[in-house]
mmCIF file of C-alpha atoms in Angstrom:
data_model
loop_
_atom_site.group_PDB
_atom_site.id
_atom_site.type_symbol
_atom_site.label_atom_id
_atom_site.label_comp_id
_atom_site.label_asym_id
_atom_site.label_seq_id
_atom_site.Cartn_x
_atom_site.Cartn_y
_atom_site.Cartn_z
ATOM 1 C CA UNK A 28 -33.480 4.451 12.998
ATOM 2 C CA UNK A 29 -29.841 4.346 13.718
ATOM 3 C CA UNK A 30 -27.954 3.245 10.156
ATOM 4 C CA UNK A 31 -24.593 2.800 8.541
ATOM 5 C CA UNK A 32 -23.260 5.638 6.616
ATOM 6 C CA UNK A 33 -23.769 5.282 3.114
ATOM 7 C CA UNK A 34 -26.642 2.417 3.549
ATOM 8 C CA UNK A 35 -28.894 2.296 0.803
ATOM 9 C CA UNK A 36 -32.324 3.057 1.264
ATOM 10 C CA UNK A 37 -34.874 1.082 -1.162
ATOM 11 C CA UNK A 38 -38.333 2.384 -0.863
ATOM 12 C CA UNK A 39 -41.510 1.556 -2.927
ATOM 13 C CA UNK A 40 -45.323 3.062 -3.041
ATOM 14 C CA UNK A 41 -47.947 0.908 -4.225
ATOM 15 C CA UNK A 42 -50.849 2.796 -4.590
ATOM 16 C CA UNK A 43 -52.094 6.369 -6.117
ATOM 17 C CA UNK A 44 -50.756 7.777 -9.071
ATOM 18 C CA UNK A 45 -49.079 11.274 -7.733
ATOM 19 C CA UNK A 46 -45.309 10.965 -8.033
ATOM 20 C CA UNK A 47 -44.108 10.336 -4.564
ATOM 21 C CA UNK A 48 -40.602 11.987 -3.269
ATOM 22 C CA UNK A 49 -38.497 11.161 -0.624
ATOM 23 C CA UNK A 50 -37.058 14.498 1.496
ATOM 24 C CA UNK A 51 -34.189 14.335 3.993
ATOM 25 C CA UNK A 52 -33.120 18.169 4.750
ATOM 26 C CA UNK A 53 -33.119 20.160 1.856
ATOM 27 C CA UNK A 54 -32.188 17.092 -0.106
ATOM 28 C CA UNK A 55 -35.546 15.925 -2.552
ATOM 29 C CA UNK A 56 -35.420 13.176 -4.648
ATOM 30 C CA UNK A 57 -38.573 11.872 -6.616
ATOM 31 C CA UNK A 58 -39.389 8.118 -6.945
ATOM 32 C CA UNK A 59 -39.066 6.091 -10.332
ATOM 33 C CA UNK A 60 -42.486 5.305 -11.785
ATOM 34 C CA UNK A 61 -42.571 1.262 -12.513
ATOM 35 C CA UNK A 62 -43.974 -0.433 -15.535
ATOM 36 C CA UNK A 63 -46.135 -3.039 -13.925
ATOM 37 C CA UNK A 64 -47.079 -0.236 -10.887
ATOM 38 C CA UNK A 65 -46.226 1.561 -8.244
ATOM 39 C CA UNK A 66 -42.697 3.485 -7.817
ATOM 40 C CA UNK A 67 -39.262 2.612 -6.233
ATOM 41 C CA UNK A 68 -36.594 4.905 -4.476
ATOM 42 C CA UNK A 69 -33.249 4.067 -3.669
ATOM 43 C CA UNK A 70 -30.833 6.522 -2.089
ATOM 44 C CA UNK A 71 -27.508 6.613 -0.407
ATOM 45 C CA UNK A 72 -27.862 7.718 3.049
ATOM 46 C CA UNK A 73 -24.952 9.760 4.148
ATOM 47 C CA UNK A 74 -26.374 12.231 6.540
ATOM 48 C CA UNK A 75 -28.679 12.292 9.868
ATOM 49 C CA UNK A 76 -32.366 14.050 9.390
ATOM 50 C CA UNK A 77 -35.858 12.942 9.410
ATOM 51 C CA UNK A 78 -36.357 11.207 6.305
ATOM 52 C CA UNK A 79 -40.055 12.089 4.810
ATOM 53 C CA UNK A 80 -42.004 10.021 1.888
ATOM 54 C CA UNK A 81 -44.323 12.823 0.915
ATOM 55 C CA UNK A 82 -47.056 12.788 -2.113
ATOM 56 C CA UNK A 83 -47.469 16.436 -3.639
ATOM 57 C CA UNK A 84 -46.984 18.911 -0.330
ATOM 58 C CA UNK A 85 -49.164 18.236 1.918
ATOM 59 C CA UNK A 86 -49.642 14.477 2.033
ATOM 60 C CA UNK A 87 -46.557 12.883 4.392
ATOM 61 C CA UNK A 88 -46.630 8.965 3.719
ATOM 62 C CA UNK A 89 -44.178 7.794 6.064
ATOM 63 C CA UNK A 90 -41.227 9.296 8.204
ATOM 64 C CA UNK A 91 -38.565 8.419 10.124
ATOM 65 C CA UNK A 92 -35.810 10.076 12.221
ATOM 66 C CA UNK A 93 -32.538 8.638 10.300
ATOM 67 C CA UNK A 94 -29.025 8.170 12.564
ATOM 68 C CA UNK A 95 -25.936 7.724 11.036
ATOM 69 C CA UNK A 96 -23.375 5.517 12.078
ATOM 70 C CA UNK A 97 -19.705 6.852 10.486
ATOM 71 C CA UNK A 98 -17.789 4.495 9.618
ATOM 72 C CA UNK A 99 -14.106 4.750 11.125
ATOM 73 C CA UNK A 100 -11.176 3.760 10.287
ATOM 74 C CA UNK A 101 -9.447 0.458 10.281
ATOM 75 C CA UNK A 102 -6.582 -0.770 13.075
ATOM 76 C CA UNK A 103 -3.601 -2.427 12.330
ATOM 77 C CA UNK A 104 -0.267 -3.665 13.651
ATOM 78 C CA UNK A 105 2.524 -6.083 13.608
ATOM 79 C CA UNK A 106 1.539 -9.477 15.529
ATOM 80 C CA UNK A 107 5.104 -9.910 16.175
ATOM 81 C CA UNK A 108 8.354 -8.211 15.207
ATOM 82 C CA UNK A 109 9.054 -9.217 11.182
ATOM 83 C CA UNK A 110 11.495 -12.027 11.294
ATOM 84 C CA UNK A 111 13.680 -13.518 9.234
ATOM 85 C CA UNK A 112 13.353 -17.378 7.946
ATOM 86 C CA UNK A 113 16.122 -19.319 7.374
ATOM 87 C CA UNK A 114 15.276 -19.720 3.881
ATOM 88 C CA UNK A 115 15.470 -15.997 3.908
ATOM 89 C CA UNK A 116 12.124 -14.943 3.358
ATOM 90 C CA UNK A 117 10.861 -12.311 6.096
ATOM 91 C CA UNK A 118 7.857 -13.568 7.929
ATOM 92 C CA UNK A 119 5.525 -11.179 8.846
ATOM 93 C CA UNK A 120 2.717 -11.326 11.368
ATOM 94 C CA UNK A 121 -0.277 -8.780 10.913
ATOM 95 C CA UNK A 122 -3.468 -8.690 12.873
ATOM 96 C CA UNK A 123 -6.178 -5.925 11.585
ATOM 97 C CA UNK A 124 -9.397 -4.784 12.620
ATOM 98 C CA UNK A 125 -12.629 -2.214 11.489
ATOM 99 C CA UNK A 126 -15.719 -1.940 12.389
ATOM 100 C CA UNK A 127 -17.309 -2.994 8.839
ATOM 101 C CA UNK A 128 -14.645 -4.814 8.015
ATOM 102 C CA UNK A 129 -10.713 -4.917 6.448
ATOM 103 C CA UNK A 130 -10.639 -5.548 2.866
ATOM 104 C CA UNK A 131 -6.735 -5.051 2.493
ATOM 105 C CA UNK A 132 -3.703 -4.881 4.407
ATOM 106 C CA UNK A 133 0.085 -4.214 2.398
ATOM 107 C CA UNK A 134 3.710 -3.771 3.960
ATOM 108 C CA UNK A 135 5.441 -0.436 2.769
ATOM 109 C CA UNK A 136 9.101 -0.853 3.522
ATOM 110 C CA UNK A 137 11.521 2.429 2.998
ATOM 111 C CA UNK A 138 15.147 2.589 3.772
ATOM 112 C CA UNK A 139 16.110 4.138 6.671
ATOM 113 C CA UNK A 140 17.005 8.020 5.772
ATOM 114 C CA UNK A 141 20.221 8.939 3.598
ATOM 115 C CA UNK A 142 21.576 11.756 2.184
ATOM 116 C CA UNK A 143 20.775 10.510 -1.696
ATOM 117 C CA UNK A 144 18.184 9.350 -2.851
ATOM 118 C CA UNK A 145 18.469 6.208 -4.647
ATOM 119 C CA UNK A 146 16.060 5.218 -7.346
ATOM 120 C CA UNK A 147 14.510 1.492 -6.931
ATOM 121 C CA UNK A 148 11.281 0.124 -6.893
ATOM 122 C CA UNK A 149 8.989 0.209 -4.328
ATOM 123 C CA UNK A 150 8.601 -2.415 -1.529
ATOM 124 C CA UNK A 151 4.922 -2.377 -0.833
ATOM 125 C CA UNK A 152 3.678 -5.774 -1.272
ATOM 126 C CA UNK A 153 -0.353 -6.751 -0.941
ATOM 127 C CA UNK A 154 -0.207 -9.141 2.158
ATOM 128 C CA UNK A 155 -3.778 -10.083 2.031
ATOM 129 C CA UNK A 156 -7.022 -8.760 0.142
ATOM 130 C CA UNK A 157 -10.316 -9.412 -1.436
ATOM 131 C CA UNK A 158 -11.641 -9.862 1.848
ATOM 132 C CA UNK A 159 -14.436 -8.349 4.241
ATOM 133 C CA UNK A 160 -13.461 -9.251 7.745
ATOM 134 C CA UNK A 161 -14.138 -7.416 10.728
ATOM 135 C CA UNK A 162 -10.996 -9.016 12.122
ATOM 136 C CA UNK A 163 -8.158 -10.382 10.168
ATOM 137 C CA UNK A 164 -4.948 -12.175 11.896
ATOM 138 C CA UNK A 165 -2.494 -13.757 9.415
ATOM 139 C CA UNK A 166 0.853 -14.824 8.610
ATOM 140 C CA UNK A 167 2.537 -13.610 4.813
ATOM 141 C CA UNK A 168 6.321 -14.586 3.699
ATOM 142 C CA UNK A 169 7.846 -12.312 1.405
ATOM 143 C CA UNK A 170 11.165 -13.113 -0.150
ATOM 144 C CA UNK A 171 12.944 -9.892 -0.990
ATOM 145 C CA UNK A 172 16.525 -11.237 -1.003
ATOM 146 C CA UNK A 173 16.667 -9.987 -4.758
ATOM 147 C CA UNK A 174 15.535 -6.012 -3.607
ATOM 148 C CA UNK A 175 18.591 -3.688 -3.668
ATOM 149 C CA UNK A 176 18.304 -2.933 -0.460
ATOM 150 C CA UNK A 177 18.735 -6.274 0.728
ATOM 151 C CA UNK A 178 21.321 -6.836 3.892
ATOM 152 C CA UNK A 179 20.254 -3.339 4.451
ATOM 153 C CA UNK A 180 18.402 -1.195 7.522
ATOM 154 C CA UNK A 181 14.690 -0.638 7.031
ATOM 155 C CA UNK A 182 11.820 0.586 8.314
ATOM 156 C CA UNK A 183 8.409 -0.868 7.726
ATOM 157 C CA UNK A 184 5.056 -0.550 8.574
ATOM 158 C CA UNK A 185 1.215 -2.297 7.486
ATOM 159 C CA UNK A 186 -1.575 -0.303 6.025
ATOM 160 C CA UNK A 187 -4.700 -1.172 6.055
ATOM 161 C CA UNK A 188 -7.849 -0.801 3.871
ATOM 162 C CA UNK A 189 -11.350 -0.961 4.503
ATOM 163 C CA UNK A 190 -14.254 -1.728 2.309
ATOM 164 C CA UNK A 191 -15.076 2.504 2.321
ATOM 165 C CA UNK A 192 -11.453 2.919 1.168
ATOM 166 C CA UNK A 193 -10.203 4.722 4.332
ATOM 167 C CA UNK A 194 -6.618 3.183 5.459
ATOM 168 C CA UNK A 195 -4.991 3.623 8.408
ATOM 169 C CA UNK A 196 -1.103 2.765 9.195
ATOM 170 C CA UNK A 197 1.027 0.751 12.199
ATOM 171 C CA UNK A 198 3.743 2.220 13.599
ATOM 172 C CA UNK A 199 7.223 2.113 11.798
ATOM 173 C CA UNK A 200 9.283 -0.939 12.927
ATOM 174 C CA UNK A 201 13.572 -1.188 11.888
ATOM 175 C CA UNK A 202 14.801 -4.004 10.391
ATOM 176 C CA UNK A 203 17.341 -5.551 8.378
ATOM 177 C CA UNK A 204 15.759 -6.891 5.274
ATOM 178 C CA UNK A 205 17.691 -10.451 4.550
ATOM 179 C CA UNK A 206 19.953 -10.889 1.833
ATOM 180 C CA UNK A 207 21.202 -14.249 -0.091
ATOM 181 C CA UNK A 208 24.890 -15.708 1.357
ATOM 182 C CA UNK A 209 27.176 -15.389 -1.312
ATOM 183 C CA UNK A 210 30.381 -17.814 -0.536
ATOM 184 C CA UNK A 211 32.550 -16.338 -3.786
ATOM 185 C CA UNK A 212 34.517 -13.437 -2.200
ATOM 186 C CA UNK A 213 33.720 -11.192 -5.400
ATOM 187 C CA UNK A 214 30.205 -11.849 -5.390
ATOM 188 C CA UNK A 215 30.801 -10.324 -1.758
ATOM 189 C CA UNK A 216 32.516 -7.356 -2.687
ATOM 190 C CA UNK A 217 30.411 -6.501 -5.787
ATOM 191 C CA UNK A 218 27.262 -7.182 -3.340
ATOM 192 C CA UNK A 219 29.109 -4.439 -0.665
ATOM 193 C CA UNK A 220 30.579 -2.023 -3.673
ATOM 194 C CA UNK A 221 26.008 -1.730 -4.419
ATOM 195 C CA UNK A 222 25.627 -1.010 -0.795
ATOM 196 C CA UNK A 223 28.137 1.865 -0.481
ATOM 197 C CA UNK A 224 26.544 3.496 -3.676
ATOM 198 C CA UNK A 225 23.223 2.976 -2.060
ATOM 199 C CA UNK A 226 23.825 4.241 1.182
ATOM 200 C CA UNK A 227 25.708 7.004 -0.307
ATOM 201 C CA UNK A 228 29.199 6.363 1.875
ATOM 202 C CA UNK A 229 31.807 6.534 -0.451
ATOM 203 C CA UNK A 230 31.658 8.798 -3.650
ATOM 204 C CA UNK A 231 30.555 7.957 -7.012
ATOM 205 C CA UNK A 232 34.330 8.028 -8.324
ATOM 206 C CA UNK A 233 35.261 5.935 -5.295
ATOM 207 C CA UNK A 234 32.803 3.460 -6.291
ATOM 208 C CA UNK A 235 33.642 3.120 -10.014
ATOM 209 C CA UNK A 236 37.557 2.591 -8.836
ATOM 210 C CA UNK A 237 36.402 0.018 -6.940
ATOM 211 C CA UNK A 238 34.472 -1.789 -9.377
ATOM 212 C CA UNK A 239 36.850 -1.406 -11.625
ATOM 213 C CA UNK A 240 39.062 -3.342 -9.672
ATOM 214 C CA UNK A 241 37.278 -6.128 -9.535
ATOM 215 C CA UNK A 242 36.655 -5.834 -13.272
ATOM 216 C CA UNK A 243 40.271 -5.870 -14.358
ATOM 217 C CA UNK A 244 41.081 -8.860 -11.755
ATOM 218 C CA UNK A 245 38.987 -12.026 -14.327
ATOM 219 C CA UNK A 246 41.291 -14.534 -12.899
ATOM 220 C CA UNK A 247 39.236 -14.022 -9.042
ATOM 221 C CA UNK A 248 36.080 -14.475 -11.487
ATOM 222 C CA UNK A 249 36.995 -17.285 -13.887
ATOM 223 C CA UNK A 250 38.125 -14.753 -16.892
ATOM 224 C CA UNK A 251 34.333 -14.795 -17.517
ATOM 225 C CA UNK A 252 34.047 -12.475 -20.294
ATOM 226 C CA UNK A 253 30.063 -11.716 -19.722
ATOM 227 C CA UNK A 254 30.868 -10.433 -16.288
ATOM 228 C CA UNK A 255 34.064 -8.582 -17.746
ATOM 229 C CA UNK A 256 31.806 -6.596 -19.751
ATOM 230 C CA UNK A 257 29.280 -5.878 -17.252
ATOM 231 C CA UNK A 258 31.506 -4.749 -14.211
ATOM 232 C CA UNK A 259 33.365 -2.427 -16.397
ATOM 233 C CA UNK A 260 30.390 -0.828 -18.021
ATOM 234 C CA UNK A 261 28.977 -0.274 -14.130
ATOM 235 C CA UNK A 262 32.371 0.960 -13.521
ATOM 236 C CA UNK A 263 32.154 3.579 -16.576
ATOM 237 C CA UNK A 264 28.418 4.433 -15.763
ATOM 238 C CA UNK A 265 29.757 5.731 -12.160
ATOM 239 C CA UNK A 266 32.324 7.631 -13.441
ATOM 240 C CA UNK A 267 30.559 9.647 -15.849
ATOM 241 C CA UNK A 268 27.756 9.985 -14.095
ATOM 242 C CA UNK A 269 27.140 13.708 -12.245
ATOM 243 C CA UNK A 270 27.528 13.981 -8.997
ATOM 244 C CA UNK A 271 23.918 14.686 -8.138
ATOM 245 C CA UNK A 272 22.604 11.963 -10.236
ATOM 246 C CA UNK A 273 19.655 10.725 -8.707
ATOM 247 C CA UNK A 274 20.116 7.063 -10.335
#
């Protein structure tokens, strides 16, 4: 009897009263005695022998030569190249595929390699899940023009889950994850003063001159005092901060 691994076996005895066991290799495992009669067995099946129902040690019940079929692990892969839409959410197509069947597949994005690293949150977004299918092909928008590293070069791949929790990963894709079009020129230079920081181009001193430029120009801003306050307390943060800061 050729089986899935980690089927359950359910097993019942209706007659004598000798506690009946079921024996697969040296495992032994004794059946549950039922109120109204009889016993029942259930047991995870995890590994090929010949699977005896025995009563005391001589009397053999039933037996069969158990197979187990491993589960592997799950496939999965870009449909198509991620895209940007012009509403500047990245499509992405994902087709995925295990033998039992795919209960999850996410996008990990990471920036491409740089000599700092720069603290921000994650991009792994859950493209699909809740699901059992032996084959999934499907379509997911995600709209991370507000992610720091927005405008910049990624790399990004799918994992996928199946329903025994193995995963498995595509292969690493680069891309340019889109980024909102700012028309006010300082929006545009405060947007490029986060990128240099990020991508760790200019020095940390550097940056904070620069954004204190823009701080202590308020008539290219409207003399808003809100974003007065704020540019020059990012400029003071850079400043101060060491060198080897990791945020």
């Amino acid at each position: 009897v050729a089986v899935p691994t980690a089927s359950t076996l359910e097993a019942h005895v209706t007659a004598g009263s000798g506690v009946p066991r079921a024996t697969i290799g040296d495992d032994r495992q004794d059946f549950a005695r039922l109120e109204a009669g009889g016993f029942v067995l259930k047991k995870i099946l995890d590994k090929p022998g010949t699977l005896k129902i025995v009563r005391g040690w001589w009397s053999t019940l039933a037996r069969w030569d158990i197979a187990i079929i491993p589960d592997k692990p799950p496939a999965v892969g870009f449909a198509d190249p991620p895209d940007a839409m012009p509403s500047g959410a990245l499509r992405i197509d994902y087709q995925a595929t295990d033998d039992y069947g795919v209960t999850a597949v996410a996008l990990k994005v990471r920036l491409v390699p740089r000599r700092r690293h720069i603290v921000a949150d994650p991009i792994d977004p859950v493209l699909t899940s809740g699901q059992s299918e032996k084959a999934l092909h499907g379509t997911s928008f995600q709209d991370l023009t507000s992610h720091p590293w927005a405008g910049m070069k990624v790399l990004a791949k799918l994992v996928a889950t199946d329903g025994a929790g193995q995963t498995a990963e595509s292969d690493e894709v680069p891309l340019v994850l889109p980024e909102r079009s700012f028309q006010n020129p300082v929006a545009r230079d405060i947007i490029d003063a986060r990128k240099q920081i990020i991508l760790d181009a200019v020095s940390r001193r550097d940056s904070a001159l620069r954004v204190a430029q823009i701080a202590y120009s308020p008539q290219t801003y409207g003399d808003d005092l809100s974003v007065f306050l704020a540019l020059r307390t990012a400029a003071g943060e850079l400043h101060d901060r060491p060198p080897d800061s990791d945020e």
